[in-house]
mmCIF file of C-alpha atoms in Angstrom:
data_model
loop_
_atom_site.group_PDB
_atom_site.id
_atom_site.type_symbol
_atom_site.label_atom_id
_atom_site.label_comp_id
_atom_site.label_asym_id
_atom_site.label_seq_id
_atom_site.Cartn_x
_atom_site.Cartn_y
_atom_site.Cartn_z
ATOM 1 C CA UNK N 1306 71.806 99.954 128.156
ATOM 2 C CA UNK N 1307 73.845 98.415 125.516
ATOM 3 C CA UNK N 1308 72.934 99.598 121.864
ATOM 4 C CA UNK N 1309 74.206 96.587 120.025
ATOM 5 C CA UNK N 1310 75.590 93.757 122.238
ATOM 6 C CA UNK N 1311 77.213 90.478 120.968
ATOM 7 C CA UNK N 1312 77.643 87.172 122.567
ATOM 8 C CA UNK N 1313 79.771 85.769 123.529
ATOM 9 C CA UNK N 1314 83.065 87.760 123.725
ATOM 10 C CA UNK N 1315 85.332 85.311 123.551
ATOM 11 C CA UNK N 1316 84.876 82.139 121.737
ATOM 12 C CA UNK N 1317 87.631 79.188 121.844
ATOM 13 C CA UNK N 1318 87.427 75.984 120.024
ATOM 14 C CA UNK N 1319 88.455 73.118 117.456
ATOM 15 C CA UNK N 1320 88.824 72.738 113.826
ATOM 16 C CA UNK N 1321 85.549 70.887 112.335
ATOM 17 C CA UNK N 1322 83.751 71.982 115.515
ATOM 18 C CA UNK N 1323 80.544 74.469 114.691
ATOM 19 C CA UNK N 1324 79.638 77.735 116.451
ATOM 20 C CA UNK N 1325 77.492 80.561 116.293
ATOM 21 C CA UNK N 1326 77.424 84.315 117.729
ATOM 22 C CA UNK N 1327 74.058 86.192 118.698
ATOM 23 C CA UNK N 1328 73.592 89.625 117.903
ATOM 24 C CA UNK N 1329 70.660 92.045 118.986
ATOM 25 C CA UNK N 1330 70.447 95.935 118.674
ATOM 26 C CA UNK N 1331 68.204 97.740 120.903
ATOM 27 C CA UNK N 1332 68.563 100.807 118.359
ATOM 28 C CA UNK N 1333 65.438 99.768 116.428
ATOM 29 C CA UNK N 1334 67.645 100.376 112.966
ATOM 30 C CA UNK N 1335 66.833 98.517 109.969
ATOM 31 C CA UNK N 1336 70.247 97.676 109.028
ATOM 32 C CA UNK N 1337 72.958 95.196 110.555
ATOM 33 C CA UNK N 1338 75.886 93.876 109.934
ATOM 34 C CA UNK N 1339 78.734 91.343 109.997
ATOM 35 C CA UNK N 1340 82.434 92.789 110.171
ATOM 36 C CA UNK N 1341 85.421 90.657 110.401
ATOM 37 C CA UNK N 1342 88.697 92.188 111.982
ATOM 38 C CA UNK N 1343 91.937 90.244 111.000
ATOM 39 C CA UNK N 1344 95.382 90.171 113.173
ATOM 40 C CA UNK N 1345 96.512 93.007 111.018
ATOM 41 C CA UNK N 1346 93.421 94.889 112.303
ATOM 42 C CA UNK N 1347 91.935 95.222 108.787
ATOM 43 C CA UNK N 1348 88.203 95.429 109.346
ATOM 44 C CA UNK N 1349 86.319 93.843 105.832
ATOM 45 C CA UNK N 1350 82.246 93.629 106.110
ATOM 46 C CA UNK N 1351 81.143 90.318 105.434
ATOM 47 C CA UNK N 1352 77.218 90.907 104.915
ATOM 48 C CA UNK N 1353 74.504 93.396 105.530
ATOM 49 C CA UNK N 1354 71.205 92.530 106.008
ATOM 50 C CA UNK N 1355 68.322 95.367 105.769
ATOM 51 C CA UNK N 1356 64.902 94.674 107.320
ATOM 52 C CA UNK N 1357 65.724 90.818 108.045
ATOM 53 C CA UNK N 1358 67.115 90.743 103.795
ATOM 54 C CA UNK N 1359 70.056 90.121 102.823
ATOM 55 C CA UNK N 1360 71.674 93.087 100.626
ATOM 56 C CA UNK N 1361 75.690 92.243 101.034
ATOM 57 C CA UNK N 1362 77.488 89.016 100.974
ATOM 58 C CA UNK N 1363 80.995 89.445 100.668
ATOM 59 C CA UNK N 1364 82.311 86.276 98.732
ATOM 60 C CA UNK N 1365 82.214 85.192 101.806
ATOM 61 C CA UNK N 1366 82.486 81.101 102.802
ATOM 62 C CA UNK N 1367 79.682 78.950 102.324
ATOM 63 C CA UNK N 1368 80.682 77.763 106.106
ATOM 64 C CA UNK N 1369 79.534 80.848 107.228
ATOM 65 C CA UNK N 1370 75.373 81.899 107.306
ATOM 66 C CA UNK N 1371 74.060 84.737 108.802
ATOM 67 C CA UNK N 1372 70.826 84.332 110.025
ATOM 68 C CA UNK N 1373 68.015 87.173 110.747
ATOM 69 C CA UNK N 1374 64.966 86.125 112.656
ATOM 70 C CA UNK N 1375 63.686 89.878 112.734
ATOM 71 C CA UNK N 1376 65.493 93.032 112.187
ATOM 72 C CA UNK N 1377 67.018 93.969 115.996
ATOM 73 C CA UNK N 1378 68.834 90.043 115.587
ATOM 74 C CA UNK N 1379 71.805 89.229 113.263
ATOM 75 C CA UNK N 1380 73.193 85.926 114.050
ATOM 76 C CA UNK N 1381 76.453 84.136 112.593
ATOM 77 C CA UNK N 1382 76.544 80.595 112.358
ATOM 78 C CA UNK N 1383 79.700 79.054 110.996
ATOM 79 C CA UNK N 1384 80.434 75.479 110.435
ATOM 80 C CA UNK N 1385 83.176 73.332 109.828
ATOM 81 C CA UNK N 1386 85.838 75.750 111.703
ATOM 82 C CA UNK N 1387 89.115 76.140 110.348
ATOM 83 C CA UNK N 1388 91.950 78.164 111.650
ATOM 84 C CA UNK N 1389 91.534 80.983 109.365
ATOM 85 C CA UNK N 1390 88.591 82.051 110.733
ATOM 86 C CA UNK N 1391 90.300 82.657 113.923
ATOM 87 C CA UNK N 1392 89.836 86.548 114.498
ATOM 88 C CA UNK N 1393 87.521 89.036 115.832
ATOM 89 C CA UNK N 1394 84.118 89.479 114.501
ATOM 90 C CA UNK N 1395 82.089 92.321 115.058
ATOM 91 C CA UNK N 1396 78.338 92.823 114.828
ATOM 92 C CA UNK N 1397 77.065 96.812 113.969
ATOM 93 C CA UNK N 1398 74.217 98.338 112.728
ATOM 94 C CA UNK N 1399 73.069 101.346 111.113
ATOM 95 C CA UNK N 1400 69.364 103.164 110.382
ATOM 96 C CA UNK N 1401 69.457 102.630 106.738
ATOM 97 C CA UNK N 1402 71.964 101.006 104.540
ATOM 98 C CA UNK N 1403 73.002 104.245 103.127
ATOM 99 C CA UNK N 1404 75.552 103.931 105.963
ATOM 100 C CA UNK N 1405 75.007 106.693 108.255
ATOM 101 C CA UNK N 1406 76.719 106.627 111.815
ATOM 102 C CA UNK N 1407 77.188 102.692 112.150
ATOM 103 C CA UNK N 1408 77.087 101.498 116.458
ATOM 104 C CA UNK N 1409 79.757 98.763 117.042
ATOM 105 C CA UNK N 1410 79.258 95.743 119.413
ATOM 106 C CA UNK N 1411 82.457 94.785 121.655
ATOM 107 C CA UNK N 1412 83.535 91.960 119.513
ATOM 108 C CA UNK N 1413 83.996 88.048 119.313
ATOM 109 C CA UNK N 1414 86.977 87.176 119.610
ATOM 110 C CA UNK N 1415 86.796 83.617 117.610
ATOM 111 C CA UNK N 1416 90.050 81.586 118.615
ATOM 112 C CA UNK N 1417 89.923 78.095 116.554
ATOM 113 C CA UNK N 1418 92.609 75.648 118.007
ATOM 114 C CA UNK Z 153 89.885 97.674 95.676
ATOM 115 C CA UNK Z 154 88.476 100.477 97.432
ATOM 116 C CA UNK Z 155 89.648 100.011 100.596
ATOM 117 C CA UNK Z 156 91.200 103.688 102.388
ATOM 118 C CA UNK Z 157 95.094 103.871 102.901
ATOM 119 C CA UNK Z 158 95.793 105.227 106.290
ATOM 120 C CA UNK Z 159 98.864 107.359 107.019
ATOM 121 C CA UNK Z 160 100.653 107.191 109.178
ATOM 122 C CA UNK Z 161 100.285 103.467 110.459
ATOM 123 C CA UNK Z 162 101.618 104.481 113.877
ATOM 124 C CA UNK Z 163 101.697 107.563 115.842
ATOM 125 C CA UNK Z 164 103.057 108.319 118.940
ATOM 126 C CA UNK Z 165 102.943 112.453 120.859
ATOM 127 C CA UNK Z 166 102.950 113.869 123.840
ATOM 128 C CA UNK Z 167 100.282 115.128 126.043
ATOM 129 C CA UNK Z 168 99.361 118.118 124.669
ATOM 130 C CA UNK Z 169 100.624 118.195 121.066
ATOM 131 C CA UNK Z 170 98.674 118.200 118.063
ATOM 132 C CA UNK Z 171 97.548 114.527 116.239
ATOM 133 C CA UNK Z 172 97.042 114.701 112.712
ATOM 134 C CA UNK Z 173 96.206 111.283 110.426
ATOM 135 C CA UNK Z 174 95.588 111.100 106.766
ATOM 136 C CA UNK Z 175 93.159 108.733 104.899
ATOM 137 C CA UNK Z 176 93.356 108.463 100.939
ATOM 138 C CA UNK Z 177 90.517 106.648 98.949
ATOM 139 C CA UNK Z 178 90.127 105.378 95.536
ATOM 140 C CA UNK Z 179 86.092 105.745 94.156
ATOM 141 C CA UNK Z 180 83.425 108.883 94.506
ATOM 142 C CA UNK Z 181 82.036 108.284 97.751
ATOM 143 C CA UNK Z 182 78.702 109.712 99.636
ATOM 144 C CA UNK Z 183 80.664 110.462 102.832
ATOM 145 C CA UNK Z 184 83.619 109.472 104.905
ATOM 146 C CA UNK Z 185 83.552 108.580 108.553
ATOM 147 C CA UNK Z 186 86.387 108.331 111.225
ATOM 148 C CA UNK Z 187 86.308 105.575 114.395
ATOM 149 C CA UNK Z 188 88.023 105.196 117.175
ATOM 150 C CA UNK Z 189 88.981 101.856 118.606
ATOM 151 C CA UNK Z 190 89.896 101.393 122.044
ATOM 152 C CA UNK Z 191 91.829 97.995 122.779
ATOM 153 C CA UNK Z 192 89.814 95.225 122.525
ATOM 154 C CA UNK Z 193 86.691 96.936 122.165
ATOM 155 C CA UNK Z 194 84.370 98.000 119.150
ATOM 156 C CA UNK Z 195 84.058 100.995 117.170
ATOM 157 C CA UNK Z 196 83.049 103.895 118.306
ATOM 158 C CA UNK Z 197 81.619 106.457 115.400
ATOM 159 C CA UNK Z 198 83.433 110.177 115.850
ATOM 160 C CA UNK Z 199 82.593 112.006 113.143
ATOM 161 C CA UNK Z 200 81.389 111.993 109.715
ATOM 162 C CA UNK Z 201 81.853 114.357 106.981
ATOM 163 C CA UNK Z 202 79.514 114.646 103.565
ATOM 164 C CA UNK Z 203 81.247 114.548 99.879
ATOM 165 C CA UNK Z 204 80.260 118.546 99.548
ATOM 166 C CA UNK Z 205 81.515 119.580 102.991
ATOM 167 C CA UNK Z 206 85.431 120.342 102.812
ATOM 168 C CA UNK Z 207 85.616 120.629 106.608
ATOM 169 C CA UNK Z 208 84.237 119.463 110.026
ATOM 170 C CA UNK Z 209 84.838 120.394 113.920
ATOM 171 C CA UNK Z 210 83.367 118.381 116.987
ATOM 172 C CA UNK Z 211 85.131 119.262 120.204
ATOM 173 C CA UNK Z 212 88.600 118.940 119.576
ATOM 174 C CA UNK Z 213 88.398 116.855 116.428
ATOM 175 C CA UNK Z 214 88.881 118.361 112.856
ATOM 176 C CA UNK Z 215 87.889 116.564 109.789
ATOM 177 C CA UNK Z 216 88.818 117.833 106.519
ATOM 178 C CA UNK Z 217 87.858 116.310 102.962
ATOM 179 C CA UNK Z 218 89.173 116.876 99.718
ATOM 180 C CA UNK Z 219 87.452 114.992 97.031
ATOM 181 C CA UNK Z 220 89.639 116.047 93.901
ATOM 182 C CA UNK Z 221 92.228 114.454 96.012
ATOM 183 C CA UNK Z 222 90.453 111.607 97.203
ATOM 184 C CA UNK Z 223 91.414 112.280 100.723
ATOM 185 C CA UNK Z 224 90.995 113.185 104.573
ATOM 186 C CA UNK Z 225 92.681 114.150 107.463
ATOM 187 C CA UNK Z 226 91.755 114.031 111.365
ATOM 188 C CA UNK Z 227 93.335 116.655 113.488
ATOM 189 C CA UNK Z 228 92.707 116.165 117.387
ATOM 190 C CA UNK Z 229 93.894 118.869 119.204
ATOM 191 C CA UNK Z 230 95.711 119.023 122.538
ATOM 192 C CA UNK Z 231 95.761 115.570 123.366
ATOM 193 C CA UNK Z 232 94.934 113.693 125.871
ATOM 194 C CA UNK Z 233 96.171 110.033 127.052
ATOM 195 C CA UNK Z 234 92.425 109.098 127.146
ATOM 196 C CA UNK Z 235 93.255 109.434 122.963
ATOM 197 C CA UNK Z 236 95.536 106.810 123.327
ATOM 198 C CA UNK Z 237 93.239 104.069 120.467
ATOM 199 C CA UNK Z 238 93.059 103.200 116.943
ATOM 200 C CA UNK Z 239 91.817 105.330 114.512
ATOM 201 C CA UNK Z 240 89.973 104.154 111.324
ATOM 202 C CA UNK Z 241 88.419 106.216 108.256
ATOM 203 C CA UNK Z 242 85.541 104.708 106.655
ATOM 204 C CA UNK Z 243 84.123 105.113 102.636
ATOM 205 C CA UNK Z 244 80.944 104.497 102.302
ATOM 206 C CA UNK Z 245 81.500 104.754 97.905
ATOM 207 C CA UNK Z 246 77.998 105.702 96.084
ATOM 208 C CA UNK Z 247 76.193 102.560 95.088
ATOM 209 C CA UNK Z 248 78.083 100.405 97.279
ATOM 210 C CA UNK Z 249 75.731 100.408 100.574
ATOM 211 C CA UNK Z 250 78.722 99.681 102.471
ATOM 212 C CA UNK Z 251 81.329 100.992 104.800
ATOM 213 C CA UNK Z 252 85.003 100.688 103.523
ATOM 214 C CA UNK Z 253 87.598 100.503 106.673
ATOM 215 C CA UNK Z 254 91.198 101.669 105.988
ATOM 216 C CA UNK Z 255 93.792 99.963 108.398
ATOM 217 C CA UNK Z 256 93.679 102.232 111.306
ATOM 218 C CA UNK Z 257 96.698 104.329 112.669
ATOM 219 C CA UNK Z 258 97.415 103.449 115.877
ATOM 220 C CA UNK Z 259 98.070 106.640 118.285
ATOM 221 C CA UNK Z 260 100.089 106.582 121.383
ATOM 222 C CA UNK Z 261 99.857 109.763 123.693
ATOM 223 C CA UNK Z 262 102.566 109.620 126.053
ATOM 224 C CA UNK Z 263 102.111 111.779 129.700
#
């Protein structure tokens, strides 16, 4: 069974056009998470939600809202799409937000044409 | 910034030989973690070593941590292709409830 699977895994699309990514965790950890992983491969967390709360939001674009319905879900909407945001994002989570072992999901990769 | 420095950002052995990747810091953290990254996949957590431990073995991986230094090294012994990935430290820095990624070296094991 996957621990923390994403969907879908590959994403294509316009500018302007809005899209979202569904994330569960079959873990039963409290914390999850939003990573973004550039061309370069840099990986920069863009927020952290504990128990369905947000606790991190990493100056990250209005455009973008993550949304928790309860705490095995961490979903990423993101309107308006620009080119930028082409990259791939990856959903994790963790059993407290001290940041023990974090589980990865495959990835998204977001490709905005 | 606290993002981790890795060193080298490329890496490329034999079968067999000895793999050794550095990872410097900038604040006081809690612990430090190393991932592995196969090609298009996620992260996969190897190991993960406490500010007051100096050193850490799980099967052929060796971790060691120097905090006055601000920095850590990953040794993996006799390796295998199956190594062949990208390897990424992570800080997770005290009060900052999150995990800092350096860049990743990327290691090549060549048969």
């Amino acid at each position: 069974d996957t621990a923390v699977s994403q969907t879908p895994k590959y994403l294509v699309t316009q500018m302007g056009n809005d899209k979202s990514i569904k994330c569960e965790q079959n873990l039963g950890h409290d914390t999850m998470y939003w990573y973004k992983q550039d061309s370069k491969k840099f990986l920069k967390i863009m927020f952290s939600y504990n128990n369905k709360e947000l606790i991190i939001n990493e100056t990250v674009p209005n455009r973008f809202s993550p949304k928790s319905p309860d705490k095995a879900h961490l979903n990423l909407h993101i309107n308006s799409l620009e080119l930028g945001d082409s990259a791939v994002y990856f959903c994790a989570s963790s059993q407290q937000a001290d940041h023990a072992e974090a589980f990865f999901g495959q990835g998204t990769r977001l490709t905005v044409v | 910034s606290q993002q981790g420095e890795e060193d080298p950002q490329a890496l490329s052995i034999q079968e067999g030989e000895n793999a050794t990747m550095n990872c410097s810091y900038k604040t006081s953290i809690n612990n430090l973690q190393w991932y592995r990254q196969n090609s298009g996949r996620g992260l996969v957590h190897l190991i993960l070593i406490r500010s007051n431990e100096r050193e850490k073995h799980s099967g052929r991986l060796r971790v060691t941590l120097d905090t006055s230094k601000k920095s850590s090294s990953l040794l993996i012994t006799a390796s295998r292709a199956a190594d062949t990935a990208s390897y990424f430290c992570a800080t997770d820095a005290k009060g900052a409830q999150k995990l800092v990624f350096g860049q990743g070296t990327r290691l090549t094991i060549n048969p």
